[in-house]
Amino acid sequence: MSVSAPEEVVGAFIAAIEAQDIDAAIDLLADDVSYENMPVSPIAGKDAVRATLEGFLGVASRIEWPVTRQMTSGSTVVNERLDRFQIGDGWLELPVAGVFEVDSDGRICLWRDYFDMASYTRQLAALTDNH
Amino acid sequence: MSVSAPEEVVGAFIAAIEAQDIDAAIDLLADDVSYENMPVSPIAGKDAVRATLEGFLGVASRIEWPVTRQMTSGSTVVNERLDRFQIGDGWLELPVAGVFEVDSDGRICLWRDYFDMASYTRQLAALTDNH
């Protein structure tokens, strides 16, 4: 048995999100994962994270989360990303700073994203009003 | 002449902010610094950064920016902070992820903060309405 390095786990997780493969993404999370979008309350546990991901990924026909900078220290990975969601004919683009902690089983136990909620909701409203 | 390590420069910068010593903070910035609060447009150059800092630090009677996590890679420093501002009888508290680049002269040439603007403006309104 081998356990992947933290940056490999985070890379595989983001690849699963981009592929809209929620099962693969959830498999990379610890059972007691804490998913923290800083503007709102934390989401605790795999099932709640699955429901959240199904909701906000489900509106997109394509997803790209290019990582523009990434650093790893021990079990922690920090990155800057531009989370892009194709919705209808347009793209929602959200600058994000993410913090991930990976446990000794190679699963993500903390996923914390810093971003501006209004930048997200404003674009989402504009893109969904078109259809 | 010695040039401080990137994490020392960032630490001194945050200490200057907490001391509300804007001159000391500005001395640690490169002339062509880019100050990027991600929800709004970038601010270019020392003079514009000084005007911005005077505005948003000036409303606070005390400032504390505890760093809860920090990583350095080469000339880049990334941190998580809880930026706290005492305004009147209360404290505004803003979770922030910061990215700093320090140039070869030991001056900050990029300061980029990820945060939720509404979390800031909502608290600011509540604290200033009291007085």
PDB file of C-alpha atoms in Angstrom:
ATOM      1  CA  MET A   1       0.000   0.000   0.000  1.00  0.00           C
ATOM      2  CA  SER A   2       1.255   3.414  -0.816  1.00  0.00           C
ATOM      3  CA  VAL A   3      -0.090   6.739   0.354  1.00  0.00           C
ATOM      4  CA  SER A   4       0.120   9.602  -2.105  1.00  0.00           C
ATOM      5  CA  ALA A   5       1.949  12.808  -1.249  1.00  0.00           C
ATOM      6  CA  PRO A   6      -0.301  15.687  -0.179  1.00  0.00           C
ATOM      7  CA  GLU A   7       0.177  17.649  -3.403  1.00  0.00           C
ATOM      8  CA  GLU A   8      -0.695  14.542  -5.442  1.00  0.00           C
ATOM      9  CA  VAL A   9      -3.901  14.064  -3.450  1.00  0.00           C
ATOM     10  CA  VAL A  10      -4.907  17.691  -3.976  1.00  0.00           C
ATOM     11  CA  GLY A  11      -4.013  17.461  -7.666  1.00  0.00           C
ATOM     12  CA  ALA A  12      -6.137  14.323  -8.073  1.00  0.00           C
ATOM     13  CA  PHE A  13      -9.014  15.985  -6.212  1.00  0.00           C
ATOM     14  CA  ILE A  14      -8.984  19.028  -8.471  1.00  0.00           C
ATOM     15  CA  ALA A  15      -8.742  16.774 -11.537  1.00  0.00           C
ATOM     16  CA  ALA A  16     -11.831  14.885 -10.319  1.00  0.00           C
ATOM     17  CA  ILE A  17     -13.724  18.158  -9.853  1.00  0.00           C
ATOM     18  CA  GLU A  18     -12.761  19.258 -13.373  1.00  0.00           C
ATOM     19  CA  ALA A  19     -13.951  15.894 -14.730  1.00  0.00           C
ATOM     20  CA  GLN A  20     -17.194  16.413 -12.746  1.00  0.00           C
ATOM     21  CA  ASP A  21     -16.540  12.967 -11.267  1.00  0.00           C
ATOM     22  CA  ILE A  22     -18.029  13.549  -7.833  1.00  0.00           C
ATOM     23  CA  ASP A  23     -17.539   9.925  -6.735  1.00  0.00           C
ATOM     24  CA  ALA A  24     -13.811  10.157  -7.417  1.00  0.00           C
ATOM     25  CA  ALA A  25     -13.599  13.496  -5.613  1.00  0.00           C
ATOM     26  CA  ILE A  26     -15.474  12.204  -2.564  1.00  0.00           C
ATOM     27  CA  ASP A  27     -13.204   9.122  -2.410  1.00  0.00           C
ATOM     28  CA  LEU A  28     -10.287  11.468  -1.755  1.00  0.00           C
ATOM     29  CA  LEU A  29     -11.933  12.999   1.332  1.00  0.00           C
ATOM     30  CA  ALA A  30     -11.667  11.830   4.937  1.00  0.00           C
ATOM     31  CA  ASP A  31     -14.980  10.760   6.510  1.00  0.00           C
ATOM     32  CA  ASP A  32     -14.847  13.715   8.911  1.00  0.00           C
ATOM     33  CA  VAL A  33     -13.644  16.241   6.338  1.00  0.00           C
ATOM     34  CA  SER A  34     -14.322  19.898   7.089  1.00  0.00           C
ATOM     35  CA  TYR A  35     -15.129  21.917   3.949  1.00  0.00           C
ATOM     36  CA  GLU A  36     -14.904  25.587   4.767  1.00  0.00           C
ATOM     37  CA  ASN A  37     -16.002  28.260   2.339  1.00  0.00           C
ATOM     38  CA  MET A  38     -14.911  31.176   4.462  1.00  0.00           C
ATOM     39  CA  PRO A  39     -17.893  33.472   3.718  1.00  0.00           C
ATOM     40  CA  VAL A  40     -20.319  30.825   5.049  1.00  0.00           C
ATOM     41  CA  SER A  41     -20.537  28.112   7.712  1.00  0.00           C
ATOM     42  CA  PRO A  42     -18.278  25.022   7.527  1.00  0.00           C
ATOM     43  CA  ILE A  43     -19.688  21.838   5.980  1.00  0.00           C
ATOM     44  CA  ALA A  44     -18.851  18.718   7.993  1.00  0.00           C
ATOM     45  CA  GLY A  45     -18.466  15.187   6.655  1.00  0.00           C
ATOM     46  CA  LYS A  46     -18.436  13.462   3.287  1.00  0.00           C
ATOM     47  CA  ASP A  47     -22.199  13.266   2.788  1.00  0.00           C
ATOM     48  CA  ALA A  48     -22.741  16.968   3.320  1.00  0.00           C
ATOM     49  CA  VAL A  49     -19.805  17.795   1.051  1.00  0.00           C
ATOM     50  CA  ARG A  50     -21.238  15.524  -1.653  1.00  0.00           C
ATOM     51  CA  ALA A  51     -24.581  17.311  -1.509  1.00  0.00           C
ATOM     52  CA  THR A  52     -22.855  20.699  -1.721  1.00  0.00           C
ATOM     53  CA  LEU A  53     -20.665  19.672  -4.657  1.00  0.00           C
ATOM     54  CA  GLU A  54     -23.608  18.171  -6.535  1.00  0.00           C
ATOM     55  CA  GLY A  55     -25.397  21.490  -6.152  1.00  0.00           C
ATOM     56  CA  PHE A  56     -22.757  23.943  -7.250  1.00  0.00           C
ATOM     57  CA  LEU A  57     -20.966  21.755  -9.790  1.00  0.00           C
ATOM     58  CA  GLY A  58     -24.266  20.591 -11.275  1.00  0.00           C
ATOM     59  CA  VAL A  59     -25.078  23.947 -12.847  1.00  0.00           C
ATOM     60  CA  ALA A  60     -21.872  23.898 -14.931  1.00  0.00           C
ATOM     61  CA  SER A  61     -21.442  22.204 -18.292  1.00  0.00           C
ATOM     62  CA  ARG A  62     -17.656  22.436 -17.984  1.00  0.00           C
ATOM     63  CA  ILE A  63     -15.322  23.080 -15.073  1.00  0.00           C
ATOM     64  CA  GLU A  64     -11.700  24.246 -15.104  1.00  0.00           C
ATOM     65  CA  TRP A  65      -9.821  25.097 -11.924  1.00  0.00           C
ATOM     66  CA  PRO A  66      -6.354  26.136 -13.069  1.00  0.00           C
ATOM     67  CA  VAL A  67      -3.878  26.340 -10.193  1.00  0.00           C
ATOM     68  CA  THR A  68      -1.713  29.428 -10.607  1.00  0.00           C
ATOM     69  CA  ARG A  69       0.478  28.901  -7.547  1.00  0.00           C
ATOM     70  CA  GLN A  70       0.886  26.059  -5.087  1.00  0.00           C
ATOM     71  CA  MET A  71       3.015  25.403  -2.006  1.00  0.00           C
ATOM     72  CA  THR A  72       3.283  22.372   0.246  1.00  0.00           C
ATOM     73  CA  SER A  73       4.583  22.188   3.806  1.00  0.00           C
ATOM     74  CA  GLY A  74       4.240  18.838   5.554  1.00  0.00           C
ATOM     75  CA  SER A  75       0.627  17.732   5.257  1.00  0.00           C
ATOM     76  CA  THR A  76      -0.645  21.168   4.174  1.00  0.00           C
ATOM     77  CA  VAL A  77      -1.100  22.368   0.606  1.00  0.00           C
ATOM     78  CA  VAL A  78      -1.960  25.982  -0.204  1.00  0.00           C
ATOM     79  CA  ASN A  79      -2.885  27.141  -3.672  1.00  0.00           C
ATOM     80  CA  GLU A  80      -4.164  30.049  -5.722  1.00  0.00           C
ATOM     81  CA  ARG A  81      -6.720  29.079  -8.333  1.00  0.00           C
ATOM     82  CA  LEU A  82      -9.079  30.585 -10.853  1.00  0.00           C
ATOM     83  CA  ASP A  83     -12.177  28.416 -10.480  1.00  0.00           C
ATOM     84  CA  ARG A  84     -14.017  28.553 -13.829  1.00  0.00           C
ATOM     85  CA  PHE A  85     -17.516  27.220 -14.492  1.00  0.00           C
ATOM     86  CA  GLN A  86     -19.111  27.211 -17.927  1.00  0.00           C
ATOM     87  CA  ILE A  87     -22.786  28.048 -17.486  1.00  0.00           C
ATOM     88  CA  GLY A  88     -24.873  28.408 -20.604  1.00  0.00           C
ATOM     89  CA  ASP A  89     -22.791  30.373 -23.102  1.00  0.00           C
ATOM     90  CA  GLY A  90     -20.533  32.059 -20.557  1.00  0.00           C
ATOM     91  CA  TRP A  91     -17.903  31.367 -17.944  1.00  0.00           C
ATOM     92  CA  LEU A  92     -18.095  32.243 -14.264  1.00  0.00           C
ATOM     93  CA  GLU A  93     -14.550  32.944 -13.014  1.00  0.00           C
ATOM     94  CA  LEU A  94     -13.743  33.081  -9.322  1.00  0.00           C
ATOM     95  CA  PRO A  95     -10.289  33.808  -7.842  1.00  0.00           C
ATOM     96  CA  VAL A  96      -9.745  31.488  -4.872  1.00  0.00           C
ATOM     97  CA  ALA A  97      -7.037  30.824  -2.289  1.00  0.00           C
ATOM     98  CA  GLY A  98      -7.326  27.269  -0.984  1.00  0.00           C
ATOM     99  CA  VAL A  99      -5.860  25.529   2.056  1.00  0.00           C
ATOM    100  CA  PHE A 100      -5.888  21.710   2.196  1.00  0.00           C
ATOM    101  CA  GLU A 101      -4.762  19.336   4.922  1.00  0.00           C
ATOM    102  CA  VAL A 102      -4.158  15.717   3.972  1.00  0.00           C
ATOM    103  CA  ASP A 103      -4.245  13.013   6.659  1.00  0.00           C
ATOM    104  CA  SER A 104      -1.912  10.034   7.048  1.00  0.00           C
ATOM    105  CA  ASP A 105      -4.261   7.900   4.915  1.00  0.00           C
ATOM    106  CA  GLY A 106      -3.807  10.285   2.000  1.00  0.00           C
ATOM    107  CA  ARG A 107      -7.283  11.792   2.335  1.00  0.00           C
ATOM    108  CA  ILE A 108      -8.233  15.450   2.531  1.00  0.00           C
ATOM    109  CA  CYS A 109      -9.454  16.294   6.047  1.00  0.00           C
ATOM    110  CA  LEU A 110      -9.596  20.078   5.606  1.00  0.00           C
ATOM    111  CA  TRP A 111     -10.570  22.015   2.495  1.00  0.00           C
ATOM    112  CA  ARG A 112     -10.778  25.746   3.126  1.00  0.00           C
ATOM    113  CA  ASP A 113     -11.400  28.287   0.353  1.00  0.00           C
ATOM    114  CA  TYR A 114     -11.062  32.067   0.643  1.00  0.00           C
ATOM    115  CA  PHE A 115     -13.016  34.039  -1.963  1.00  0.00           C
ATOM    116  CA  ASP A 116     -15.478  36.867  -2.419  1.00  0.00           C
ATOM    117  CA  MET A 117     -19.007  35.498  -2.308  1.00  0.00           C
ATOM    118  CA  ALA A 118     -20.541  38.464  -4.163  1.00  0.00           C
ATOM    119  CA  SER A 119     -18.131  37.889  -7.073  1.00  0.00           C
ATOM    120  CA  TYR A 120     -19.640  34.411  -7.345  1.00  0.00           C
ATOM    121  CA  THR A 121     -23.319  35.247  -6.864  1.00  0.00           C
ATOM    122  CA  ARG A 122     -23.202  38.274  -9.180  1.00  0.00           C
ATOM    123  CA  GLN A 123     -21.769  36.230 -12.065  1.00  0.00           C
ATOM    124  CA  LEU A 124     -24.072  33.288 -11.380  1.00  0.00           C
ATOM    125  CA  ALA A 125     -27.136  35.524 -11.543  1.00  0.00           C
ATOM    126  CA  ALA A 126     -25.977  37.132 -14.799  1.00  0.00           C
ATOM    127  CA  LEU A 127     -25.283  33.768 -16.443  1.00  0.00           C
ATOM    128  CA  THR A 128     -28.501  32.099 -15.344  1.00  0.00           C
ATOM    129  CA  ASP A 129     -30.672  35.115 -16.232  1.00  0.00           C
ATOM    130  CA  ASN A 130     -29.694  34.579 -19.859  1.00  0.00           C
ATOM    131  CA  HIS A 131     -31.521  31.266 -20.070  1.00  0.00           C
TER     132      HIS A 131
ATOM    133  CA  MET B   1      24.112  45.747   3.728  1.00  0.00           C
ATOM    134  CA  SER B   2      21.905  42.796   4.435  1.00  0.00           C
ATOM    135  CA  VAL B   3      18.581  41.937   2.891  1.00  0.00           C
ATOM    136  CA  SER B   4      15.991  40.333   5.142  1.00  0.00           C
ATOM    137  CA  ALA B   5      14.454  36.981   4.296  1.00  0.00           C
ATOM    138  CA  PRO B   6      10.963  37.158   2.726  1.00  0.00           C
ATOM    139  CA  GLU B   7       9.176  35.904   5.865  1.00  0.00           C
ATOM    140  CA  GLU B   8      10.999  38.514   7.960  1.00  0.00           C
ATOM    141  CA  VAL B   9       9.914  41.282   5.600  1.00  0.00           C
ATOM    142  CA  VAL B  10       6.291  40.145   5.723  1.00  0.00           C
ATOM    143  CA  GLY B  11       6.469  39.809   9.513  1.00  0.00           C
ATOM    144  CA  ALA B  12       7.858  43.327   9.862  1.00  0.00           C
ATOM    145  CA  PHE B  13       5.183  44.647   7.515  1.00  0.00           C
ATOM    146  CA  ILE B  14       2.359  43.106   9.532  1.00  0.00           C
ATOM    147  CA  ALA B  15       3.953  44.360  12.760  1.00  0.00           C
ATOM    148  CA  ALA B  16       4.011  47.879  11.291  1.00  0.00           C
ATOM    149  CA  ILE B  17       0.335  47.617  10.332  1.00  0.00           C
ATOM    150  CA  GLU B  18      -0.540  46.455  13.859  1.00  0.00           C
ATOM    151  CA  ALA B  19       1.420  49.392  15.295  1.00  0.00           C
ATOM    152  CA  GLN B  20      -0.474  51.654  12.863  1.00  0.00           C
ATOM    153  CA  ASP B  21       2.926  52.918  11.740  1.00  0.00           C
ATOM    154  CA  ILE B  22       2.103  53.588   8.109  1.00  0.00           C
ATOM    155  CA  ASP B  23       5.522  55.114   7.351  1.00  0.00           C
ATOM    156  CA  ALA B  24       7.249  51.923   8.508  1.00  0.00           C
ATOM    157  CA  ALA B  25       4.839  49.780   6.502  1.00  0.00           C
ATOM    158  CA  ILE B  26       5.311  51.831   3.329  1.00  0.00           C
ATOM    159  CA  ASP B  27       9.116  51.654   3.716  1.00  0.00           C
ATOM    160  CA  LEU B  28       8.841  47.883   3.273  1.00  0.00           C
ATOM    161  CA  LEU B  29       7.102  48.197  -0.116  1.00  0.00           C
ATOM    162  CA  ALA B  30       8.695  48.367  -3.553  1.00  0.00           C
ATOM    163  CA  ASP B  31       8.005  51.572  -5.461  1.00  0.00           C
ATOM    164  CA  ASP B  32       5.941  49.672  -8.027  1.00  0.00           C
ATOM    165  CA  VAL B  33       4.155  47.450  -5.516  1.00  0.00           C
ATOM    166  CA  SER B  34       0.857  45.926  -6.616  1.00  0.00           C
ATOM    167  CA  TYR B  35      -1.672  45.706  -3.778  1.00  0.00           C
ATOM    168  CA  GLU B  36      -4.490  43.409  -4.829  1.00  0.00           C
ATOM    169  CA  ASN B  37      -7.616  43.020  -2.753  1.00  0.00           C
ATOM    170  CA  MET B  38      -9.159  40.338  -4.930  1.00  0.00           C
ATOM    171  CA  PRO B  39     -12.767  41.592  -4.759  1.00  0.00           C
ATOM    172  CA  VAL B  40     -11.734  44.990  -6.198  1.00  0.00           C
ATOM    173  CA  SER B  41      -9.244  46.477  -8.663  1.00  0.00           C
ATOM    174  CA  PRO B  42      -5.490  46.349  -7.946  1.00  0.00           C
ATOM    175  CA  ILE B  43      -3.814  49.384  -6.384  1.00  0.00           C
ATOM    176  CA  ALA B  44      -0.503  50.283  -8.035  1.00  0.00           C
ATOM    177  CA  GLY B  45       2.455  51.997  -6.386  1.00  0.00           C
ATOM    178  CA  LYS B  46       3.444  53.176  -2.923  1.00  0.00           C
ATOM    179  CA  ASP B  47       1.498  56.444  -2.926  1.00  0.00           C
ATOM    180  CA  ALA B  48      -1.794  54.799  -3.808  1.00  0.00           C
ATOM    181  CA  VAL B  49      -1.198  52.066  -1.223  1.00  0.00           C
ATOM    182  CA  ARG B  50      -0.450  54.700   1.431  1.00  0.00           C
ATOM    183  CA  ALA B  51      -3.739  56.486   0.704  1.00  0.00           C
ATOM    184  CA  THR B  52      -5.635  53.193   0.895  1.00  0.00           C
ATOM    185  CA  LEU B  53      -3.986  52.149   4.181  1.00  0.00           C
ATOM    186  CA  GLU B  54      -4.586  55.568   5.743  1.00  0.00           C
ATOM    187  CA  GLY B  55      -8.258  55.195   4.891  1.00  0.00           C
ATOM    188  CA  PHE B  56      -9.008  51.727   6.155  1.00  0.00           C
ATOM    189  CA  LEU B  57      -6.564  51.620   9.060  1.00  0.00           C
ATOM    190  CA  GLY B  58      -7.574  55.105  10.182  1.00  0.00           C
ATOM    191  CA  VAL B  59     -11.012  54.048  11.370  1.00  0.00           C
ATOM    192  CA  ALA B  60      -9.529  51.550  13.854  1.00  0.00           C
ATOM    193  CA  SER B  61      -8.335  52.373  17.362  1.00  0.00           C
ATOM    194  CA  ARG B  62      -6.423  49.078  17.543  1.00  0.00           C
ATOM    195  CA  ILE B  63      -5.316  46.584  14.917  1.00  0.00           C
ATOM    196  CA  GLU B  64      -4.333  42.930  15.351  1.00  0.00           C
ATOM    197  CA  TRP B  65      -3.566  40.673  12.395  1.00  0.00           C
ATOM    198  CA  PRO B  66      -2.720  37.301  13.907  1.00  0.00           C
ATOM    199  CA  VAL B  67      -1.147  34.926  11.383  1.00  0.00           C
ATOM    200  CA  THR B  68      -2.581  31.449  11.857  1.00  0.00           C
ATOM    201  CA  ARG B  69      -0.540  29.714   9.170  1.00  0.00           C
ATOM    202  CA  GLN B  70       2.367  30.773   6.987  1.00  0.00           C
ATOM    203  CA  MET B  71       4.483  29.150   4.285  1.00  0.00           C
ATOM    204  CA  THR B  72       7.438  30.442   2.313  1.00  0.00           C
ATOM    205  CA  SER B  73       8.760  29.221  -1.018  1.00  0.00           C
ATOM    206  CA  GLY B  74      11.598  31.229  -2.534  1.00  0.00           C
ATOM    207  CA  SER B  75      10.521  34.862  -2.659  1.00  0.00           C
ATOM    208  CA  THR B  76       6.835  34.095  -2.009  1.00  0.00           C
ATOM    209  CA  VAL B  77       5.111  34.063   1.371  1.00  0.00           C
ATOM    210  CA  VAL B  78       1.543  32.824   1.802  1.00  0.00           C
ATOM    211  CA  ASN B  79      -0.398  33.195   5.018  1.00  0.00           C
ATOM    212  CA  GLU B  80      -3.783  32.798   6.651  1.00  0.00           C
ATOM    213  CA  ARG B  81      -4.718  35.632   8.977  1.00  0.00           C
ATOM    214  CA  LEU B  82      -7.604  36.943  11.024  1.00  0.00           C
ATOM    215  CA  ASP B  83      -7.415  40.695  10.420  1.00  0.00           C
ATOM    216  CA  ARG B  84      -8.988  42.369  13.458  1.00  0.00           C
ATOM    217  CA  PHE B  85      -9.864  46.069  13.753  1.00  0.00           C
ATOM    218  CA  GLN B  86     -11.184  47.650  16.936  1.00  0.00           C
ATOM    219  CA  ILE B  87     -13.800  50.204  15.936  1.00  0.00           C
ATOM    220  CA  GLY B  88     -15.661  51.949  18.716  1.00  0.00           C
ATOM    221  CA  ASP B  89     -16.521  49.317  21.309  1.00  0.00           C
ATOM    222  CA  GLY B  90     -16.327  46.332  18.990  1.00  0.00           C
ATOM    223  CA  TRP B  91     -13.977  44.350  16.807  1.00  0.00           C
ATOM    224  CA  LEU B  92     -14.307  43.756  13.082  1.00  0.00           C
ATOM    225  CA  GLU B  93     -12.807  40.320  12.270  1.00  0.00           C
ATOM    226  CA  LEU B  94     -11.972  39.312   8.720  1.00  0.00           C
ATOM    227  CA  PRO B  95     -10.500  35.936   7.660  1.00  0.00           C
ATOM    228  CA  VAL B  96      -7.872  36.554   4.970  1.00  0.00           C
ATOM    229  CA  ALA B  97      -5.515  34.495   2.817  1.00  0.00           C
ATOM    230  CA  GLY B  98      -2.529  36.616   1.763  1.00  0.00           C
ATOM    231  CA  VAL B  99       0.104  36.152  -0.927  1.00  0.00           C
ATOM    232  CA  PHE B 100       3.270  38.274  -0.809  1.00  0.00           C
ATOM    233  CA  GLU B 101       6.212  38.458  -3.172  1.00  0.00           C
ATOM    234  CA  VAL B 102       9.417  40.036  -1.882  1.00  0.00           C
ATOM    235  CA  ASP B 103      11.958  41.424  -4.349  1.00  0.00           C
ATOM    236  CA  SER B 104      15.746  41.123  -4.214  1.00  0.00           C
ATOM    237  CA  ASP B 105      15.967  44.389  -2.254  1.00  0.00           C
ATOM    238  CA  GLY B 106      13.833  42.895   0.518  1.00  0.00           C
ATOM    239  CA  ARG B 107      10.756  44.924  -0.392  1.00  0.00           C
ATOM    240  CA  ILE B 108       7.230  43.668  -0.981  1.00  0.00           C
ATOM    241  CA  CYS B 109       6.344  43.961  -4.676  1.00  0.00           C
ATOM    242  CA  LEU B 110       3.075  42.017  -4.538  1.00  0.00           C
ATOM    243  CA  TRP B 111       0.519  41.980  -1.739  1.00  0.00           C
ATOM    244  CA  ARG B 112      -2.608  40.013  -2.672  1.00  0.00           C
ATOM    245  CA  ASP B 113      -5.411  39.330  -0.193  1.00  0.00           C
ATOM    246  CA  TYR B 114      -8.329  36.925  -0.707  1.00  0.00           C
ATOM    247  CA  PHE B 115     -11.374  37.645   1.473  1.00  0.00           C
ATOM    248  CA  ASP B 116     -15.134  38.155   1.379  1.00  0.00           C
ATOM    249  CA  MET B 117     -15.895  41.832   0.898  1.00  0.00           C
ATOM    250  CA  ALA B 118     -19.428  41.595   2.310  1.00  0.00           C
ATOM    251  CA  SER B 119     -18.038  40.126   5.558  1.00  0.00           C
ATOM    252  CA  TYR B 120     -16.002  43.334   5.881  1.00  0.00           C
ATOM    253  CA  THR B 121     -18.620  45.892   4.845  1.00  0.00           C
ATOM    254  CA  ARG B 122     -21.400  44.294   6.915  1.00  0.00           C
ATOM    255  CA  GLN B 123     -19.327  44.436  10.121  1.00  0.00           C
ATOM    256  CA  LEU B 124     -18.020  47.915   9.353  1.00  0.00           C
ATOM    257  CA  ALA B 125     -21.562  49.231   8.927  1.00  0.00           C
ATOM    258  CA  ALA B 126     -22.709  47.632  12.177  1.00  0.00           C
ATOM    259  CA  LEU B 127     -19.758  49.033  14.142  1.00  0.00           C
ATOM    260  CA  THR B 128     -19.952  52.550  12.747  1.00  0.00           C
ATOM    261  CA  ASP B 129     -23.751  52.794  13.066  1.00  0.00           C
ATOM    262  CA  ASN B 130     -23.302  52.590  16.834  1.00  0.00           C
ATOM    263  CA  HIS B 131     -21.538  55.955  17.017  1.00  0.00           C
TER     264      HIS B 131
END
